[in-house]
Short mmCIF file of C-alpha atoms in Angstrom, two decimals:
data_model
loop_
_atom_site.label_atom_id
_atom_site.label_comp_id
_atom_site.label_asym_id
_atom_site.label_seq_id
_atom_site.Cartn_x
_atom_site.Cartn_y
_atom_site.Cartn_z
CA UNK W 30 -9.41 21.50 -20.66
CA UNK W 31 -8.50 17.82 -21.44
CA UNK W 32 -7.20 15.95 -18.43
CA UNK W 33 -3.49 15.34 -18.77
CA UNK W 34 -3.16 12.58 -16.10
CA UNK W 35 -3.43 8.88 -17.13
CA UNK W 36 -6.79 7.43 -16.31
CA UNK W 37 -7.23 3.85 -15.00
CA UNK W 38 -10.52 2.15 -14.72
CA UNK W 39 -11.02 -0.55 -12.26
CA UNK W 40 -13.76 -3.16 -12.57
CA UNK W 41 -15.19 -4.99 -9.56
CA UNK W 42 -18.10 -7.43 -9.59
CA UNK W 43 -18.60 -8.88 -6.14
CA UNK W 44 -18.45 -5.81 -3.83
CA UNK W 45 -19.41 -2.08 -3.82
CA UNK W 46 -16.08 -0.16 -4.20
CA UNK W 47 -16.32 1.45 -0.89
CA UNK W 48 -16.37 -1.98 0.81
CA UNK W 49 -13.44 -3.49 -0.93
CA UNK W 50 -10.47 -2.63 1.31
CA UNK W 51 -7.90 -3.82 -1.23
CA UNK W 52 -9.43 -1.70 -4.02
CA UNK W 53 -9.51 1.32 -1.70
CA UNK W 54 -5.79 0.96 -1.06
CA UNK W 55 -5.05 0.55 -4.63
CA UNK W 56 -7.05 3.70 -5.61
CA UNK W 57 -5.32 5.80 -3.02
CA UNK W 58 -1.93 4.58 -4.14
CA UNK W 59 -2.65 5.37 -7.69
CA UNK W 60 -3.94 8.75 -6.73
CA UNK W 61 -0.85 9.52 -4.74
CA UNK W 62 1.27 8.78 -7.69
CA UNK W 63 -0.37 10.96 -10.32
CA UNK W 64 -3.05 8.70 -11.76
CA UNK W 65 -6.91 9.37 -12.08
CA UNK W 66 -9.08 6.45 -11.21
CA UNK W 67 -12.62 5.36 -12.01
CA UNK W 68 -14.13 2.28 -10.38
CA UNK W 69 -17.16 0.44 -11.92
CA UNK W 70 -18.73 -1.71 -9.19
CA UNK W 71 -21.98 -2.80 -7.77
CA UNK W 72 -23.93 -0.07 -6.09
CA UNK W 73 -23.65 0.26 -2.33
CA UNK W 74 -24.34 3.69 -0.90
CA UNK W 75 -26.67 5.27 -3.46
CA UNK W 76 -25.32 8.71 -2.64
CA UNK W 77 -21.78 8.07 -3.53
CA UNK W 78 -20.17 9.34 -6.65
CA UNK W 79 -16.61 9.66 -5.28
CA UNK W 80 -14.87 7.02 -3.29
CA UNK W 81 -14.87 8.13 0.37
CA UNK W 82 -11.31 9.13 1.56
CA UNK W 83 -10.00 9.71 -1.83
CA UNK W 84 -8.99 12.98 -3.60
CA UNK W 85 -11.49 12.25 -6.52
CA UNK W 86 -11.66 8.61 -7.45
CA UNK W 87 -14.91 8.34 -9.62
CA UNK W 88 -17.55 5.82 -8.88
CA UNK W 89 -19.68 4.35 -11.62
CA UNK W 90 -22.04 1.96 -9.86
CA UNK W 91 -24.58 -0.28 -11.26
CA UNK W 92 -27.68 -1.85 -9.69
CA UNK W 93 -27.86 -5.37 -8.54
CA UNK W 94 -31.25 -7.04 -8.62
CA UNK W 95 -30.55 -10.76 -8.50
CA UNK W 96 -29.62 -12.42 -5.19
CA UNK W 97 -29.29 -16.09 -4.16
CA UNK W 98 -27.06 -19.02 -3.58
CA UNK W 99 -27.81 -21.51 -6.41
CA UNK W 100 -25.81 -22.08 -9.42
CA UNK W 101 -28.50 -20.55 -11.72
CA UNK W 102 -28.82 -17.46 -9.39
CA UNK W 103 -25.06 -16.94 -9.54
CA UNK W 104 -24.90 -17.32 -13.30
CA UNK W 105 -27.66 -14.79 -13.83
CA UNK W 106 -26.18 -12.27 -11.39
CA UNK W 107 -22.83 -12.53 -13.06
CA UNK W 108 -24.35 -12.18 -16.54
CA UNK W 109 -26.06 -9.09 -15.39
CA UNK W 110 -22.85 -7.68 -13.78
CA UNK W 111 -21.01 -8.42 -17.26
CA UNK W 112 -23.59 -6.45 -19.15
CA UNK W 113 -23.49 -3.54 -16.74
CA UNK W 114 -19.73 -3.38 -16.54
CA UNK W 115 -19.38 -3.74 -20.43
CA UNK W 116 -21.83 -0.83 -21.03
CA UNK W 117 -20.08 1.48 -18.50
CA UNK W 118 -16.61 0.53 -19.61
CA UNK W 119 -17.59 1.21 -23.19
CA UNK W 120 -18.74 4.72 -21.93
CA UNK W 121 -15.31 5.30 -20.40
CA UNK W 122 -13.42 4.29 -23.55
CA UNK W 123 -15.69 6.48 -25.84
CA UNK W 124 -15.16 9.42 -23.50
CA UNK W 125 -11.53 9.24 -23.87
CA UNK W 126 -10.86 7.79 -20.40
CA UNK W 127 -9.82 4.28 -19.56
CA UNK W 128 -6.21 4.51 -20.79
CA UNK W 129 -5.71 1.22 -19.01
CA UNK W 130 -8.04 -1.24 -17.19
CA UNK W 131 -7.75 -3.43 -14.06
CA UNK W 132 -10.35 -6.30 -13.56
CA UNK W 133 -10.70 -7.90 -10.09
CA UNK W 134 -12.22 -11.44 -9.76
CA UNK W 135 -14.42 -13.17 -8.86
CA UNK W 136 -15.87 -14.04 -11.40
CA UNK W 137 -13.44 -14.92 -14.26
CA UNK W 138 -15.84 -13.88 -17.19
CA UNK W 139 -14.36 -10.66 -18.29
CA UNK W 140 -11.76 -11.97 -20.77
CA UNK W 141 -13.89 -10.95 -23.89
CA UNK W 142 -13.56 -7.36 -22.72
CA UNK W 143 -9.86 -7.98 -22.28
CA UNK W 144 -9.67 -9.00 -25.97
CA UNK W 145 -11.46 -5.87 -27.10
CA UNK W 146 -9.49 -3.43 -24.90
CA UNK W 147 -6.16 -4.99 -25.94
CA UNK W 148 -7.21 -4.79 -29.59
CA UNK W 149 -7.74 -1.03 -28.96
CA UNK W 150 -4.16 -0.75 -27.53
CA UNK W 151 -5.37 -0.42 -23.94
CA UNK W 152 -3.34 -2.37 -21.26
CA UNK W 153 -5.48 -4.95 -19.18
CA UNK W 154 -4.41 -5.96 -15.76
CA UNK W 155 -6.00 -8.85 -13.96
CA UNK W 156 -5.98 -8.40 -10.10
CA UNK W 157 -6.31 -11.99 -9.04
CA UNK W 158 -8.23 -12.04 -5.73
CA UNK W 159 -9.67 -15.74 -5.60
CA UNK W 160 -8.92 -19.03 -7.16
CA UNK W 161 -12.43 -19.40 -8.53
CA UNK W 162 -12.29 -23.21 -9.46
CA UNK W 163 -10.99 -23.90 -5.88
CA UNK W 164 -13.44 -21.68 -4.23
CA UNK W 165 -16.36 -23.57 -6.04
CA UNK W 166 -14.91 -26.95 -4.96
CA UNK W 167 -14.58 -25.85 -1.31
CA UNK W 168 -18.13 -24.54 -1.24
CA UNK W 169 -19.84 -27.62 -2.76
CA UNK W 170 -17.65 -30.41 -1.26
CA UNK W 171 -17.97 -32.71 -4.42
CA UNK W 172 -17.73 -30.56 -7.35
CA UNK W 173 -19.40 -31.17 -10.67
CA UNK W 174 -16.48 -32.08 -12.90
CA UNK W 175 -17.90 -30.11 -15.85
CA UNK W 176 -18.54 -27.11 -13.86
CA UNK W 177 -15.04 -27.31 -12.41
CA UNK W 178 -13.58 -27.65 -15.94
CA UNK W 179 -15.63 -24.60 -17.21
CA UNK W 180 -14.21 -22.46 -14.19
CA UNK W 181 -10.71 -23.72 -14.94
CA UNK W 182 -11.02 -22.75 -18.50
CA UNK W 183 -12.45 -19.24 -17.68
CA UNK W 184 -9.47 -18.84 -15.24
CA UNK W 185 -7.05 -19.75 -17.98
CA UNK W 186 -8.57 -17.39 -20.49
CA UNK W 187 -8.80 -14.59 -17.77
CA UNK W 188 -5.00 -15.05 -17.19
CA UNK W 189 -3.72 -15.51 -20.71
CA UNK W 190 -5.72 -12.49 -22.11
CA UNK W 191 -4.26 -10.03 -19.42
CA UNK W 192 -1.43 -7.81 -20.33
CA UNK W 193 -0.06 -8.38 -16.76
CA UNK W 194 -1.37 -10.20 -13.71
CA UNK W 195 -1.31 -9.07 -10.10
CA UNK W 196 -1.22 -11.99 -7.63
CA UNK W 197 -1.93 -11.79 -3.98
CA UNK W 198 0.92 -14.22 -3.07
CA UNK W 199 3.57 -16.54 -4.44
CA UNK W 200 1.14 -19.52 -4.78
CA UNK W 201 -1.16 -17.40 -6.92
CA UNK W 202 1.78 -16.37 -8.95
CA UNK W 203 2.85 -19.97 -9.43
CA UNK W 204 -0.74 -20.83 -10.49
CA UNK W 205 -0.65 -18.08 -13.11
CA UNK W 206 2.70 -19.50 -14.43
CA UNK W 207 1.29 -22.97 -14.65
CA UNK W 208 -1.51 -21.54 -16.71
CA UNK W 209 1.02 -20.29 -19.15
CA UNK W 210 1.69 -16.66 -18.04
CA UNK W 211 5.45 -15.79 -18.21
CA UNK W 212 6.83 -14.99 -14.75
CA UNK W 213 7.90 -11.49 -15.78
CA UNK W 214 4.08 -10.67 -16.41
CA UNK W 215 3.13 -11.54 -12.83
CA UNK W 216 3.64 -9.20 -9.93
CA UNK W 217 2.94 -10.14 -6.33
CA UNK W 218 1.00 -7.51 -4.45
CA UNK W 219 -0.08 -8.92 -1.00
CA UNK W 220 -3.18 -7.80 1.04
CA UNK W 221 -2.66 -5.93 4.18
CA UNK W 222 -3.57 -2.75 5.86
CA UNK W 223 -1.50 0.50 5.81
CA UNK W 224 0.47 1.58 8.82
CA UNK W 225 -1.89 4.40 9.13
CA UNK W 226 -4.95 2.28 9.35
CA UNK W 227 -3.72 0.72 12.60
CA UNK W 228 -2.27 3.74 14.18
CA UNK W 229 -5.45 4.78 15.95
CA UNK W 230 -5.42 8.06 17.97
CA UNK W 231 -5.20 7.35 21.70
CA UNK W 232 -3.71 3.95 21.40
CA UNK W 233 -0.03 3.25 20.89
CA UNK W 234 0.56 0.58 18.35
CA UNK W 235 2.94 -1.34 20.68
CA UNK W 236 0.50 -1.44 23.59
CA UNK W 237 0.03 -5.07 24.70
CA UNK W 238 -3.31 -6.68 23.96
CA UNK W 239 -5.70 -7.07 26.89
CA UNK W 240 -5.76 -10.26 28.80
CA UNK W 241 -6.31 -11.42 32.39
CA UNK W 242 -9.99 -11.84 33.34
CA UNK W 243 -11.42 -10.67 30.09
CA UNK W 244 -9.51 -12.67 27.42
CA UNK W 245 -10.90 -12.29 23.93
CA UNK W 246 -10.64 -14.87 21.13
CA UNK W 247 -11.46 -13.00 18.00
CA UNK W 248 -12.45 -13.91 14.51
CA UNK W 249 -12.70 -11.22 11.72
CA UNK W 250 -14.05 -11.83 8.29
CA UNK W 251 -16.72 -13.47 6.12
CA UNK W 252 -19.14 -16.17 7.30
CA UNK W 253 -19.24 -18.36 4.26
CA UNK W 254 -19.58 -22.14 3.77
CA UNK W 255 -15.90 -22.44 3.02
CA UNK W 256 -14.73 -20.33 5.97
CA UNK W 257 -15.50 -22.86 8.78
CA UNK W 258 -16.64 -20.25 11.26
CA UNK W 259 -18.71 -23.08 12.94
CA UNK W 260 -15.29 -24.70 13.81
CA UNK W 261 -14.62 -21.66 15.96
CA UNK W 262 -18.05 -21.91 17.58
CA UNK W 263 -17.54 -25.46 18.37
CA UNK W 264 -14.00 -24.86 19.78
CA UNK W 265 -15.65 -22.38 22.19
CA UNK W 266 -17.90 -25.27 23.35
CA UNK W 267 -14.83 -27.46 23.72
CA UNK W 268 -13.19 -24.80 25.88
CA UNK W 269 -16.22 -24.40 28.14
CA UNK W 270 -17.57 -27.93 28.39
CA UNK W 271 -14.55 -30.11 28.28
CA UNK W 272 -11.68 -27.88 29.53
CA UNK W 273 -13.68 -25.77 31.95
CA UNK W 274 -12.07 -22.47 30.77
CA UNK W 275 -13.75 -19.29 32.18
CA UNK W 276 -12.98 -15.68 32.03
CA UNK W 277 -12.93 -15.32 28.31
CA UNK W 278 -15.18 -14.38 25.26
CA UNK W 279 -15.29 -15.24 21.65
CA UNK W 280 -16.07 -12.27 19.37
CA UNK W 281 -16.99 -13.22 15.75
CA UNK W 282 -16.92 -9.98 13.66
CA UNK W 283 -18.44 -10.15 10.18
CA UNK W 284 -21.41 -11.60 8.26
CA UNK W 285 -22.30 -13.75 5.35
CA UNK W 286 -24.59 -16.49 4.15
CA UNK W 287 -23.75 -18.84 7.05
CA UNK W 288 -24.58 -16.25 9.72
CA UNK W 289 -28.17 -17.71 10.39
CA UNK W 290 -26.80 -21.22 10.82
CA UNK W 291 -24.02 -20.00 13.01
CA UNK W 292 -26.28 -18.00 15.39
CA UNK W 293 -28.62 -21.10 15.64
CA UNK W 294 -25.57 -23.26 16.45
CA UNK W 295 -24.58 -20.97 19.30
CA UNK W 296 -28.16 -20.97 20.67
CA UNK W 297 -28.55 -24.71 20.40
CA UNK W 298 -25.20 -25.34 22.22
CA UNK W 299 -26.02 -22.79 24.91
CA UNK W 300 -23.05 -20.59 23.90
CA UNK W 301 -24.74 -17.19 23.68
CA UNK W 302 -23.14 -16.07 27.06
CA UNK W 303 -19.74 -16.59 25.72
CA UNK W 304 -20.00 -16.17 21.83
CA UNK W 305 -20.71 -12.77 20.47
CA UNK W 306 -21.54 -11.84 16.87
CA UNK W 307 -20.95 -8.21 15.99
CA UNK W 308 -21.91 -8.07 12.39
CA UNK W 309 -19.87 -5.93 9.93
CA UNK W 310 -17.71 -3.36 11.62
CA UNK W 311 -16.18 -0.17 10.25
CA UNK W 312 -12.37 0.43 10.09
CA UNK W 313 -12.20 2.10 13.60
CA UNK W 314 -14.28 -0.59 15.27
CA UNK W 315 -12.02 -3.23 13.64
CA UNK W 316 -8.98 -1.65 14.97
CA UNK W 317 -10.40 -1.30 18.54
CA UNK W 318 -11.63 -4.97 18.43
CA UNK W 319 -8.19 -6.29 17.47
CA UNK W 320 -6.21 -4.18 19.91
CA UNK W 321 -8.36 -5.67 22.72
CA UNK W 322 -7.88 -9.35 21.33
CA UNK W 323 -5.77 -11.74 23.27
CA UNK W 324 -5.85 -14.43 20.51
CA UNK W 325 -7.07 -14.44 16.97
CA UNK W 326 -8.43 -17.55 15.13
CA UNK W 327 -8.12 -18.44 11.46
CA UNK W 328 -10.40 -21.52 11.33
CA UNK W 329 -9.98 -22.16 7.48
CA UNK W 330 -9.71 -26.05 6.81
CA UNK W 331 -6.72 -27.58 4.81
CA UNK W 332 -8.18 -27.46 1.40
CA UNK W 333 -6.20 -26.68 -1.83
CA UNK W 334 -7.81 -23.20 -2.05
CA UNK W 335 -6.90 -22.40 1.63
CA UNK W 336 -3.34 -23.74 1.37
CA UNK W 337 -2.80 -21.39 -1.73
CA UNK W 338 -4.57 -18.31 -0.26
CA UNK W 339 -3.36 -15.57 2.14
CA UNK W 340 -6.21 -14.63 4.44
CA UNK W 341 -6.42 -10.78 4.60
CA UNK W 342 -7.88 -11.13 7.99
CA UNK W 343 -4.68 -12.79 9.17
CA UNK W 344 -2.65 -9.82 8.21
CA UNK W 345 -5.01 -7.56 9.95
CA UNK W 346 -4.22 -9.66 13.09
CA UNK W 347 -0.49 -9.29 12.59
CA UNK W 348 -0.71 -5.65 12.22
CA UNK W 349 -2.02 -5.42 15.71
CA UNK W 350 0.32 -8.08 17.15
CA UNK W 351 -2.45 -10.52 17.92
CA UNK W 352 -1.16 -14.17 18.18
CA UNK W 353 -2.82 -16.40 15.60
CA UNK W 354 -4.20 -19.90 15.84
CA UNK W 355 -4.56 -21.64 12.43
CA UNK W 356 -4.35 -24.79 10.63
CA UNK W 357 -0.94 -25.33 9.28
CA UNK W 358 -1.41 -24.05 5.70
CA UNK W 359 1.23 -23.22 3.13
CA UNK W 360 0.54 -19.50 2.62
CA UNK W 361 -0.58 -18.81 6.16
CA UNK W 362 2.75 -20.11 7.55
CA UNK W 363 4.59 -18.04 4.95
CA UNK W 364 2.88 -14.99 6.21
CA UNK W 365 2.52 -15.68 9.90
CA UNK W 366 5.66 -17.61 10.61
CA UNK W 367 6.39 -17.76 14.41
CA UNK W 368 3.59 -15.43 15.22
CA UNK W 369 1.23 -18.41 14.82
CA UNK W 370 0.36 -21.57 16.59
CA UNK W 371 -0.59 -24.34 14.16
CA UNK W 372 -2.74 -27.33 14.25
CA UNK W 373 -2.95 -30.27 11.83
CA UNK W 374 -6.60 -30.76 10.64
CA UNK W 375 -8.77 -27.85 12.04
CA UNK W 376 -10.88 -30.10 14.37
CA UNK W 377 -12.62 -27.96 17.10
CA UNK W 378 -10.81 -29.93 19.83
CA UNK W 379 -7.50 -28.89 18.25
CA UNK W 380 -8.34 -25.18 18.23
CA UNK W 381 -9.61 -25.48 21.82
CA UNK W 382 -6.39 -27.15 22.93
CA UNK W 383 -4.06 -24.51 21.54
CA UNK W 384 -6.22 -21.52 22.48
CA UNK W 385 -6.28 -22.90 26.07
CA UNK W 386 -2.51 -23.14 26.05
CA UNK W 387 -2.00 -19.64 24.81
CA UNK W 388 -4.48 -18.13 27.24
CA UNK W 389 -2.34 -19.57 30.05
CA UNK W 390 0.88 -18.41 28.57
CA UNK W 391 1.39 -14.63 28.50
CA UNK W 392 5.15 -14.94 27.88
CA UNK W 393 4.69 -16.95 24.70
CA UNK W 394 1.86 -14.52 23.54
CA UNK W 395 4.26 -11.69 24.09
CA UNK W 396 6.93 -13.42 21.91
CA UNK W 397 4.36 -14.15 19.14
CA UNK W 398 3.20 -10.57 19.26
CA UNK W 399 6.71 -9.18 18.85
CA UNK W 400 7.28 -11.47 15.84
CA UNK W 401 3.86 -10.47 14.22
CA UNK W 402 4.38 -6.77 14.48
CA UNK W 403 7.93 -7.17 12.93
CA UNK W 404 6.62 -9.14 10.04
CA UNK W 405 3.91 -6.59 9.39
CA UNK W 406 6.17 -3.56 9.65
CA UNK W 407 9.03 -5.06 7.53
CA UNK W 408 7.15 -6.81 4.76
CA UNK W 409 3.34 -7.12 4.93
CA UNK W 410 2.19 -3.47 5.46
CA UNK W 411 0.42 -2.15 2.24
CA UNK W 412 3.20 0.46 1.96
CA UNK W 413 5.53 -2.29 0.86
CA UNK W 414 2.93 -3.73 -1.57
CA UNK W 415 2.17 -0.34 -3.08
CA UNK W 416 5.71 0.06 -4.46
CA UNK W 417 5.22 -3.11 -6.61
CA UNK W 418 1.56 -2.30 -7.55
CA UNK W 419 2.28 1.22 -8.87
CA UNK W 420 5.26 -0.05 -10.72
CA UNK W 421 3.06 -2.06 -12.89
CA UNK W 422 1.14 1.03 -14.19
CA UNK W 423 4.33 3.01 -14.71
CA UNK W 424 5.77 0.13 -16.85
CA UNK W 425 2.56 -0.47 -18.78
CA UNK W 426 1.77 3.26 -19.50
CA UNK W 427 5.16 4.58 -20.14
CA UNK W 428 4.84 4.37 -23.92
CA UNK W 429 1.05 3.78 -24.48
CA UNK W 430 -0.62 7.11 -23.53
CA UNK W 431 -2.38 9.25 -26.18
CA UNK W 432 -1.04 12.68 -27.10
CA UNK W 433 -1.52 15.24 -24.44
CA UNK W 434 -1.43 12.72 -21.51
CA UNK W 435 1.80 12.48 -19.57
CA UNK W 436 3.00 9.62 -17.58
CA UNK W 437 3.43 10.58 -13.94
CA UNK W 438 6.92 11.23 -12.79
CA UNK W 439 8.60 8.73 -10.51
CA UNK W 440 9.97 10.06 -7.22
CA UNK W 441 13.28 10.67 -8.81
CA UNK W 442 11.66 13.07 -11.16
CA UNK W 443 11.72 10.99 -14.25
CA UNK W 444 9.17 8.95 -16.06
CA UNK W 445 10.32 5.52 -15.06
CA UNK W 446 9.40 1.83 -14.72
CA UNK W 447 9.41 1.90 -10.99
CA UNK W 448 7.57 4.19 -8.63
CA UNK W 449 7.86 4.60 -4.87
CA UNK W 450 4.48 5.40 -3.49
CA UNK W 451 5.82 6.01 0.01
CA UNK W 452 7.76 8.99 -1.26
CA UNK W 453 4.91 10.30 -3.48
CA UNK W 454 2.74 12.02 -0.84
CA UNK W 455 0.71 11.44 2.36
CA UNK W 456 -2.34 10.25 0.43
CA UNK W 457 -0.78 6.88 0.16
CA UNK W 458 -1.26 6.27 3.98
CA UNK W 459 -4.76 7.75 4.17
CA UNK W 460 -7.01 5.46 6.12
CA UNK W 461 -9.74 3.85 4.03
CA UNK W 462 -12.85 5.54 5.22
CA UNK W 463 -13.85 4.21 8.58
CA UNK W 464 -17.60 4.92 8.47
CA UNK W 465 -18.17 3.63 4.99
CA UNK W 466 -15.64 0.69 4.79
CA UNK W 467 -16.68 -2.65 6.04
CA UNK W 468 -14.81 -5.92 6.29
CA UNK W 469 -16.31 -8.19 3.65
CA UNK W 470 -14.80 -10.44 1.19
CA UNK W 471 -11.33 -8.89 1.43
CA UNK W 472 -11.01 -10.10 4.89
CA UNK W 473 -11.19 -13.64 3.98
#
């Protein structure tokens, strides 16, 4: 019997689907609101055919054979991903699925597929995860002007060929509008965990974070050249050597291409007794780590990319009420507000000074904790974002489905432009699978 539910295909090129926490939340929200979902992404766990934790989101993985960090290596890898995604997407279209498509960047190379799918009458949504030209500039320091122009042109084409754009914050929306997308075609859907993800059994969400003799300063996320995790390590040295701080540890959770250099730095500076590297953590371990944290650090430097980006790791901090120490960045301040303590340039001595002050000031930490929890519950939790996200699909598919396929009913019982996932069933607040889900690029 032909499936009568609308089917959405999501394309991901930089992560296996089971490791992309934003994509997992999107899939669960769509399922909870009557959509079927297929994800085409790089292969992670070879045994997976259904997204862990979902009711039936199909995985169509493709193999990755090319690894490296140079420009040529990246170009070959993205060309291979483009070919694999194109072949699998064509299969979905020919089989009668893929009533609509969402593509997640990086990279910004899938606009030719957008032209094809839109010519076939299929809505194409661009989920804008990263500002690729700015990412390139932040990684290389002095960007090649022609490479930067090509990346900017590809971003323009990616934005302009989309039926609608999903932006992770207001700055990304402004960027899309500057590139020529009308504001009505851009919807802001922020990153952030669900309330269920941080409601661990055995631990009350409002329980104060540990302190006293075992203070923990925590970083969660990717260890890449643009993430300045070395700034956190050097701040640890400042705290020990120049400020004489004792009774604390710095826990760096994550991994990435800078990990070897960071571990060498910790060894060379004699910091192995106070700086701990955990590697990737599953969802339950992330929750446990952040609940035990006294202070969290966001070491991103004041680049254009970082000013315009909302760091997913920081919303994770707020969800557990952890005070945040960060450079005074535009979107960071918009998200964190008074739950953060800000420094001007990101120098290690600046981080060390503010961390030192906070470790000695439990009253201020408690106030920051209260503010952070309130901001998360009132606006940043995924449940708030899912409303806007699912509404995009109701709007696009209301009049574009083939015969025999019905648009899902809104919570009011009518096919409408707006859906409320919070009223659509418990599946929305399912935890992304803790054993299979790691904190990777979406924790930037």
